[in-house]
PDB file of C-alpha atoms in Angstrom:
ATOM      1  CA  UNK A  20     195.675 -34.923  76.394  1.00  0.00           C
ATOM      2  CA  UNK A  21     192.140 -35.351  78.230  1.00  0.00           C
ATOM      3  CA  UNK A  22     192.936 -38.026  81.507  1.00  0.00           C
ATOM      4  CA  UNK A  23     189.555 -37.023  82.872  1.00  0.00           C
ATOM      5  CA  UNK A  24     186.320 -37.830  80.337  1.00  0.00           C
ATOM      6  CA  UNK A  25     183.585 -37.040  82.631  1.00  0.00           C
ATOM      7  CA  UNK A  26     179.726 -36.858  82.371  1.00  0.00           C
ATOM      8  CA  UNK A  27     177.195 -35.067  83.724  1.00  0.00           C
ATOM      9  CA  UNK A  28     174.190 -36.617  85.003  1.00  0.00           C
ATOM     10  CA  UNK A  29     171.905 -37.619  87.567  1.00  0.00           C
ATOM     11  CA  UNK A  30     171.509 -41.345  89.274  1.00  0.00           C
ATOM     12  CA  UNK A  31     168.572 -43.526  89.179  1.00  0.00           C
ATOM     13  CA  UNK A  32     166.445 -45.688  87.171  1.00  0.00           C
ATOM     14  CA  UNK A  33     163.703 -42.853  87.283  1.00  0.00           C
ATOM     15  CA  UNK A  34     166.281 -40.048  85.210  1.00  0.00           C
ATOM     16  CA  UNK A  35     168.243 -42.402  82.916  1.00  0.00           C
ATOM     17  CA  UNK A  36     166.430 -41.850  80.088  1.00  0.00           C
ATOM     18  CA  UNK A  37     165.828 -38.147  80.566  1.00  0.00           C
ATOM     19  CA  UNK A  38     167.894 -35.020  78.591  1.00  0.00           C
ATOM     20  CA  UNK A  39     169.532 -34.156  81.308  1.00  0.00           C
ATOM     21  CA  UNK A  40     171.817 -37.443  81.152  1.00  0.00           C
ATOM     22  CA  UNK A  41     173.362 -36.886  78.496  1.00  0.00           C
ATOM     23  CA  UNK A  42     177.014 -36.276  79.649  1.00  0.00           C
ATOM     24  CA  UNK A  43     176.617 -39.790  80.456  1.00  0.00           C
ATOM     25  CA  UNK A  44     174.890 -41.207  77.684  1.00  0.00           C
ATOM     26  CA  UNK A  45     178.665 -40.604  76.750  1.00  0.00           C
ATOM     27  CA  UNK A  46     180.267 -41.650  79.890  1.00  0.00           C
ATOM     28  CA  UNK A  47     178.446 -45.024  78.375  1.00  0.00           C
ATOM     29  CA  UNK A  48     179.557 -44.938  74.905  1.00  0.00           C
ATOM     30  CA  UNK A  49     183.349 -44.112  75.666  1.00  0.00           C
ATOM     31  CA  UNK A  50     183.372 -46.999  78.403  1.00  0.00           C
ATOM     32  CA  UNK A  51     182.401 -49.826  75.526  1.00  0.00           C
ATOM     33  CA  UNK A  52     185.060 -47.809  72.721  1.00  0.00           C
ATOM     34  CA  UNK A  53     188.215 -48.243  76.014  1.00  0.00           C
ATOM     35  CA  UNK A  54     186.803 -51.392  77.572  1.00  0.00           C
ATOM     36  CA  UNK A  55     186.154 -50.217  80.772  1.00  0.00           C
ATOM     37  CA  UNK A  56     184.441 -51.368  83.474  1.00  0.00           C
ATOM     38  CA  UNK A  57     182.398 -48.520  85.235  1.00  0.00           C
ATOM     39  CA  UNK A  58     182.075 -48.941  88.813  1.00  0.00           C
ATOM     40  CA  UNK A  59     181.169 -47.389  92.429  1.00  0.00           C
ATOM     41  CA  UNK A  60     183.674 -45.969  94.554  1.00  0.00           C
ATOM     42  CA  UNK A  61     182.409 -43.954  97.410  1.00  0.00           C
ATOM     43  CA  UNK A  62     185.523 -42.338  98.153  1.00  0.00           C
ATOM     44  CA  UNK A  63     184.944 -40.049  94.989  1.00  0.00           C
ATOM     45  CA  UNK A  64     181.197 -39.751  94.723  1.00  0.00           C
ATOM     46  CA  UNK A  65     180.464 -41.375  91.872  1.00  0.00           C
ATOM     47  CA  UNK A  66     180.936 -44.895  89.293  1.00  0.00           C
ATOM     48  CA  UNK A  67     184.986 -44.949  87.785  1.00  0.00           C
ATOM     49  CA  UNK A  68     186.719 -46.650  85.372  1.00  0.00           C
ATOM     50  CA  UNK A  69     190.210 -46.806  84.666  1.00  0.00           C
ATOM     51  CA  UNK A  70     192.097 -47.172  81.158  1.00  0.00           C
ATOM     52  CA  UNK A  71     195.125 -48.189  81.672  1.00  0.00           C
ATOM     53  CA  UNK A  72     197.041 -47.260  77.876  1.00  0.00           C
ATOM     54  CA  UNK A  73     200.113 -46.206  75.892  1.00  0.00           C
ATOM     55  CA  UNK A  74     200.707 -42.440  77.239  1.00  0.00           C
ATOM     56  CA  UNK A  75     199.176 -43.702  81.062  1.00  0.00           C
ATOM     57  CA  UNK A  76     195.984 -43.835  82.886  1.00  0.00           C
ATOM     58  CA  UNK A  77     192.283 -42.309  82.096  1.00  0.00           C
ATOM     59  CA  UNK A  78     189.880 -42.482  83.984  1.00  0.00           C
ATOM     60  CA  UNK A  79     186.075 -42.220  83.101  1.00  0.00           C
ATOM     61  CA  UNK A  80     183.086 -40.645  85.576  1.00  0.00           C
ATOM     62  CA  UNK A  81     180.048 -40.366  85.812  1.00  0.00           C
ATOM     63  CA  UNK A  82     179.234 -38.819  89.711  1.00  0.00           C
ATOM     64  CA  UNK A  83     176.401 -40.087  91.642  1.00  0.00           C
ATOM     65  CA  UNK A  84     175.625 -36.774  93.739  1.00  0.00           C
ATOM     66  CA  UNK A  85     173.055 -35.884  91.570  1.00  0.00           C
ATOM     67  CA  UNK A  86     173.591 -32.756  89.148  1.00  0.00           C
ATOM     68  CA  UNK A  87     173.848 -29.374  91.196  1.00  0.00           C
ATOM     69  CA  UNK A  88     176.898 -31.466  93.853  1.00  0.00           C
ATOM     70  CA  UNK A  89     178.431 -32.870  90.236  1.00  0.00           C
ATOM     71  CA  UNK A  90     182.133 -30.869  91.258  1.00  0.00           C
ATOM     72  CA  UNK A  91     181.959 -32.544  94.633  1.00  0.00           C
ATOM     73  CA  UNK A  92     182.563 -36.230  92.615  1.00  0.00           C
ATOM     74  CA  UNK A  93     184.795 -34.130  89.840  1.00  0.00           C
ATOM     75  CA  UNK A  94     187.491 -32.037  92.231  1.00  0.00           C
ATOM     76  CA  UNK A  95     187.451 -35.581  94.728  1.00  0.00           C
ATOM     77  CA  UNK A  96     189.420 -37.700  91.629  1.00  0.00           C
ATOM     78  CA  UNK A  97     190.861 -35.071  89.766  1.00  0.00           C
ATOM     79  CA  UNK A  98     193.194 -33.872  93.375  1.00  0.00           C
ATOM     80  CA  UNK A  99     194.025 -37.369  94.203  1.00  0.00           C
ATOM     81  CA  UNK A 100     195.267 -38.090  91.366  1.00  0.00           C
ATOM     82  CA  UNK A 101     196.735 -34.492  90.605  1.00  0.00           C
ATOM     83  CA  UNK A 102     194.713 -34.146  87.139  1.00  0.00           C
ATOM     84  CA  UNK A 103     194.900 -30.375  86.180  1.00  0.00           C
ATOM     85  CA  UNK A 104     191.415 -28.421  85.086  1.00  0.00           C
ATOM     86  CA  UNK A 105     192.582 -28.821  81.332  1.00  0.00           C
ATOM     87  CA  UNK A 106     193.202 -32.143  81.266  1.00  0.00           C
ATOM     88  CA  UNK A 107     189.854 -32.880  81.960  1.00  0.00           C
ATOM     89  CA  UNK A 108     186.832 -32.297  79.740  1.00  0.00           C
ATOM     90  CA  UNK A 109     182.928 -33.060  81.352  1.00  0.00           C
ATOM     91  CA  UNK A 110     180.393 -33.859  78.704  1.00  0.00           C
ATOM     92  CA  UNK A 111     176.387 -32.493  79.332  1.00  0.00           C
ATOM     93  CA  UNK A 112     173.917 -31.077  77.638  1.00  0.00           C
ATOM     94  CA  UNK A 113     173.063 -28.091  76.470  1.00  0.00           C
ATOM     95  CA  UNK A 114     169.864 -26.264  75.627  1.00  0.00           C
ATOM     96  CA  UNK A 115     171.376 -24.048  74.193  1.00  0.00           C
ATOM     97  CA  UNK A 116     171.691 -27.019  71.379  1.00  0.00           C
ATOM     98  CA  UNK A 117     169.979 -28.584  68.955  1.00  0.00           C
ATOM     99  CA  UNK A 118     170.218 -32.085  68.727  1.00  0.00           C
ATOM    100  CA  UNK A 119     172.201 -33.693  67.434  1.00  0.00           C
ATOM    101  CA  UNK A 120     174.102 -30.638  67.097  1.00  0.00           C
ATOM    102  CA  UNK A 121     177.551 -31.132  69.743  1.00  0.00           C
ATOM    103  CA  UNK A 122     180.648 -28.523  70.199  1.00  0.00           C
ATOM    104  CA  UNK A 123     184.253 -28.549  72.326  1.00  0.00           C
ATOM    105  CA  UNK A 124     185.105 -25.594  73.834  1.00  0.00           C
ATOM    106  CA  UNK A 125     187.327 -24.949  76.775  1.00  0.00           C
ATOM    107  CA  UNK A 126     187.009 -22.711  79.670  1.00  0.00           C
ATOM    108  CA  UNK A 127     184.040 -20.194  79.427  1.00  0.00           C
ATOM    109  CA  UNK A 128     181.049 -19.628  81.879  1.00  0.00           C
ATOM    110  CA  UNK A 129     178.149 -21.903  83.194  1.00  0.00           C
ATOM    111  CA  UNK A 130     175.043 -20.577  81.822  1.00  0.00           C
ATOM    112  CA  UNK A 131     173.072 -21.389  83.797  1.00  0.00           C
ATOM    113  CA  UNK A 132     173.913 -25.554  83.735  1.00  0.00           C
ATOM    114  CA  UNK A 133     174.219 -26.409  87.735  1.00  0.00           C
ATOM    115  CA  UNK A 134     176.723 -29.220  86.951  1.00  0.00           C
ATOM    116  CA  UNK A 135     178.433 -26.785  85.518  1.00  0.00           C
ATOM    117  CA  UNK A 136     178.071 -24.613  87.953  1.00  0.00           C
ATOM    118  CA  UNK A 137     179.538 -26.780  90.841  1.00  0.00           C
ATOM    119  CA  UNK A 138     182.323 -28.168  88.760  1.00  0.00           C
ATOM    120  CA  UNK A 139     183.101 -24.672  88.923  1.00  0.00           C
ATOM    121  CA  UNK A 140     183.381 -23.711  91.835  1.00  0.00           C
ATOM    122  CA  UNK A 141     184.415 -27.083  93.442  1.00  0.00           C
ATOM    123  CA  UNK A 142     188.215 -27.073  90.439  1.00  0.00           C
ATOM    124  CA  UNK A 143     188.825 -23.659  91.197  1.00  0.00           C
ATOM    125  CA  UNK A 144     189.061 -22.695  88.029  1.00  0.00           C
ATOM    126  CA  UNK A 145     187.000 -22.465  84.206  1.00  0.00           C
ATOM    127  CA  UNK A 146     189.750 -24.212  81.898  1.00  0.00           C
ATOM    128  CA  UNK A 147     188.598 -27.458  81.722  1.00  0.00           C
ATOM    129  CA  UNK A 148     186.632 -28.804  78.499  1.00  0.00           C
ATOM    130  CA  UNK A 149     183.503 -28.759  77.592  1.00  0.00           C
ATOM    131  CA  UNK A 150     182.001 -31.718  75.368  1.00  0.00           C
ATOM    132  CA  UNK A 151     178.019 -29.647  74.217  1.00  0.00           C
ATOM    133  CA  UNK A 152     175.766 -32.102  73.003  1.00  0.00           C
ATOM    134  CA  UNK A 153     172.281 -30.439  72.160  1.00  0.00           C
ATOM    135  CA  UNK A 154     168.950 -31.407  73.163  1.00  0.00           C
ATOM    136  CA  UNK A 155     166.846 -27.979  72.091  1.00  0.00           C
ATOM    137  CA  UNK A 156     165.369 -25.647  74.410  1.00  0.00           C
ATOM    138  CA  UNK A 157     161.330 -25.820  75.222  1.00  0.00           C
ATOM    139  CA  UNK A 158     161.318 -22.020  74.499  1.00  0.00           C
ATOM    140  CA  UNK A 159     160.092 -20.968  77.295  1.00  0.00           C
ATOM    141  CA  UNK A 160     162.657 -20.369  80.596  1.00  0.00           C
ATOM    142  CA  UNK A 161     159.981 -21.571  82.966  1.00  0.00           C
ATOM    143  CA  UNK A 162     159.927 -24.516  81.646  1.00  0.00           C
ATOM    144  CA  UNK A 163     163.976 -26.040  81.748  1.00  0.00           C
ATOM    145  CA  UNK A 164     163.374 -27.831  84.762  1.00  0.00           C
ATOM    146  CA  UNK A 165     161.046 -30.086  84.005  1.00  0.00           C
ATOM    147  CA  UNK A 166     161.725 -30.055  80.221  1.00  0.00           C
ATOM    148  CA  UNK A 167     165.975 -30.987  80.521  1.00  0.00           C
ATOM    149  CA  UNK A 168     163.926 -34.322  83.418  1.00  0.00           C
ATOM    150  CA  UNK A 169     161.189 -36.447  80.940  1.00  0.00           C
ATOM    151  CA  UNK A 170     162.572 -38.349  77.574  1.00  0.00           C
ATOM    152  CA  UNK A 171     163.242 -37.408  74.530  1.00  0.00           C
ATOM    153  CA  UNK A 172     160.952 -38.626  71.932  1.00  0.00           C
ATOM    154  CA  UNK A 173     162.716 -41.130  69.487  1.00  0.00           C
ATOM    155  CA  UNK A 174     163.077 -38.861  67.125  1.00  0.00           C
ATOM    156  CA  UNK A 175     165.147 -36.839  69.025  1.00  0.00           C
ATOM    157  CA  UNK A 176     167.043 -39.928  71.431  1.00  0.00           C
ATOM    158  CA  UNK A 177     168.515 -40.974  68.172  1.00  0.00           C
ATOM    159  CA  UNK A 178     169.814 -37.171  67.366  1.00  0.00           C
ATOM    160  CA  UNK A 179     171.528 -37.009  70.069  1.00  0.00           C
ATOM    161  CA  UNK A 180     172.823 -40.505  70.071  1.00  0.00           C
ATOM    162  CA  UNK A 181     174.971 -39.361  66.384  1.00  0.00           C
ATOM    163  CA  UNK A 182     176.373 -36.367  67.620  1.00  0.00           C
ATOM    164  CA  UNK A 183     177.657 -38.227  70.744  1.00  0.00           C
ATOM    165  CA  UNK A 184     178.979 -40.543  68.195  1.00  0.00           C
ATOM    166  CA  UNK A 185     180.646 -38.212  66.528  1.00  0.00           C
ATOM    167  CA  UNK A 186     182.159 -36.863  69.371  1.00  0.00           C
ATOM    168  CA  UNK A 187     183.900 -40.532  70.045  1.00  0.00           C
ATOM    169  CA  UNK A 188     185.635 -40.181  66.115  1.00  0.00           C
ATOM    170  CA  UNK A 189     187.900 -37.258  68.320  1.00  0.00           C
ATOM    171  CA  UNK A 190     188.639 -39.858  71.332  1.00  0.00           C
ATOM    172  CA  UNK A 191     192.089 -40.899  68.930  1.00  0.00           C
ATOM    173  CA  UNK A 192     192.923 -36.860  69.557  1.00  0.00           C
ATOM    174  CA  UNK A 193     191.656 -35.935  72.545  1.00  0.00           C
ATOM    175  CA  UNK A 194     193.965 -39.060  74.980  1.00  0.00           C
ATOM    176  CA  UNK A 195     196.831 -37.925  71.819  1.00  0.00           C
ATOM    177  CA  UNK A 196     196.320 -34.048  73.430  1.00  0.00           C
ATOM    178  CA  UNK A 197     196.095 -32.831  69.802  1.00  0.00           C
ATOM    179  CA  UNK A 198     192.916 -30.835  70.716  1.00  0.00           C
ATOM    180  CA  UNK A 199     193.077 -28.867  67.572  1.00  0.00           C
ATOM    181  CA  UNK A 200     192.508 -32.203  66.057  1.00  0.00           C
ATOM    182  CA  UNK A 201     189.861 -33.038  67.841  1.00  0.00           C
ATOM    183  CA  UNK A 202     187.627 -29.293  67.345  1.00  0.00           C
ATOM    184  CA  UNK A 203     188.169 -30.346  63.222  1.00  0.00           C
ATOM    185  CA  UNK A 204     186.146 -33.502  64.009  1.00  0.00           C
ATOM    186  CA  UNK A 205     183.572 -32.782  65.883  1.00  0.00           C
ATOM    187  CA  UNK A 206     183.167 -29.916  64.330  1.00  0.00           C
ATOM    188  CA  UNK A 207     182.779 -31.150  60.869  1.00  0.00           C
ATOM    189  CA  UNK A 208     180.273 -30.976  58.858  1.00  0.00           C
ATOM    190  CA  UNK A 209     177.522 -28.967  58.809  1.00  0.00           C
ATOM    191  CA  UNK A 210     176.131 -28.371  62.514  1.00  0.00           C
ATOM    192  CA  UNK A 211     173.373 -25.578  62.155  1.00  0.00           C
ATOM    193  CA  UNK A 212     170.417 -26.476  60.709  1.00  0.00           C
ATOM    194  CA  UNK A 213     168.745 -25.814  57.230  1.00  0.00           C
ATOM    195  CA  UNK A 214     166.545 -22.390  58.204  1.00  0.00           C
ATOM    196  CA  UNK A 215     163.363 -23.529  56.381  1.00  0.00           C
ATOM    197  CA  UNK A 216     162.224 -22.322  53.676  1.00  0.00           C
ATOM    198  CA  UNK A 217     159.850 -18.833  53.645  1.00  0.00           C
ATOM    199  CA  UNK A 218     156.181 -19.766  53.126  1.00  0.00           C
ATOM    200  CA  UNK A 219     155.844 -19.227  49.458  1.00  0.00           C
ATOM    201  CA  UNK A 220     153.438 -15.743  48.962  1.00  0.00           C
ATOM    202  CA  UNK A 221     149.237 -16.152  47.437  1.00  0.00           C
ATOM    203  CA  UNK A 222     149.997 -15.315  43.249  1.00  0.00           C
ATOM    204  CA  UNK A 223     148.074 -11.626  43.449  1.00  0.00           C
ATOM    205  CA  UNK A 224     144.900 -10.835  41.423  1.00  0.00           C
ATOM    206  CA  UNK A 225     145.148  -8.675  38.946  1.00  0.00           C
ATOM    207  CA  UNK A 226     144.037  -5.148  39.653  1.00  0.00           C
ATOM    208  CA  UNK A 227     140.050  -4.994  38.102  1.00  0.00           C
ATOM    209  CA  UNK A 228     139.533  -3.253  35.111  1.00  0.00           C
ATOM    210  CA  UNK A 229     138.405   0.606  35.493  1.00  0.00           C
ATOM    211  CA  UNK A 230     135.312   0.883  34.243  1.00  0.00           C
TER     212      UNK A 230
END
């Protein structure tokens, strides 16, 4: 079962609505669903909430270390409560997926995401679960840093919120440890937008008659 739910983001009001904080948005929604209050806990360098459920206690965490040092917060809580990487879920923004797309996976690399990079390093393992919330890509690598720290337009924010709602539908399965069921629920339905239709070919003029 998942015993620690983490959402990655940056602290401060100037960042709260930016794409890089999609992981925080997920934890905010999950906290409301589980009726959990988040409060700053300096021992774990983040906002922490605890839900006492029939299967045992579950923690929610929003690191307040800034993205690049997310692992410091995650690892300090996980070590104190002896939570293995396999029982941790980290929700984060995903450049390689469009807004509205959401996927669940365990392990793998960090794909250049600094929050995942530090979490991997601090836990000493890549075997935690990742909830990947699509935010889209600016199309040019050099623009990524500015792109993730900007607010998405309302149309994209609504799509991201829809993907979070879809992820929340798997909460019961995540808490029970039925990861196959959770994955199926999150991945159900269309995850890829339909490709654009090719432009219609203009009608050809008939060849001029030979004279």
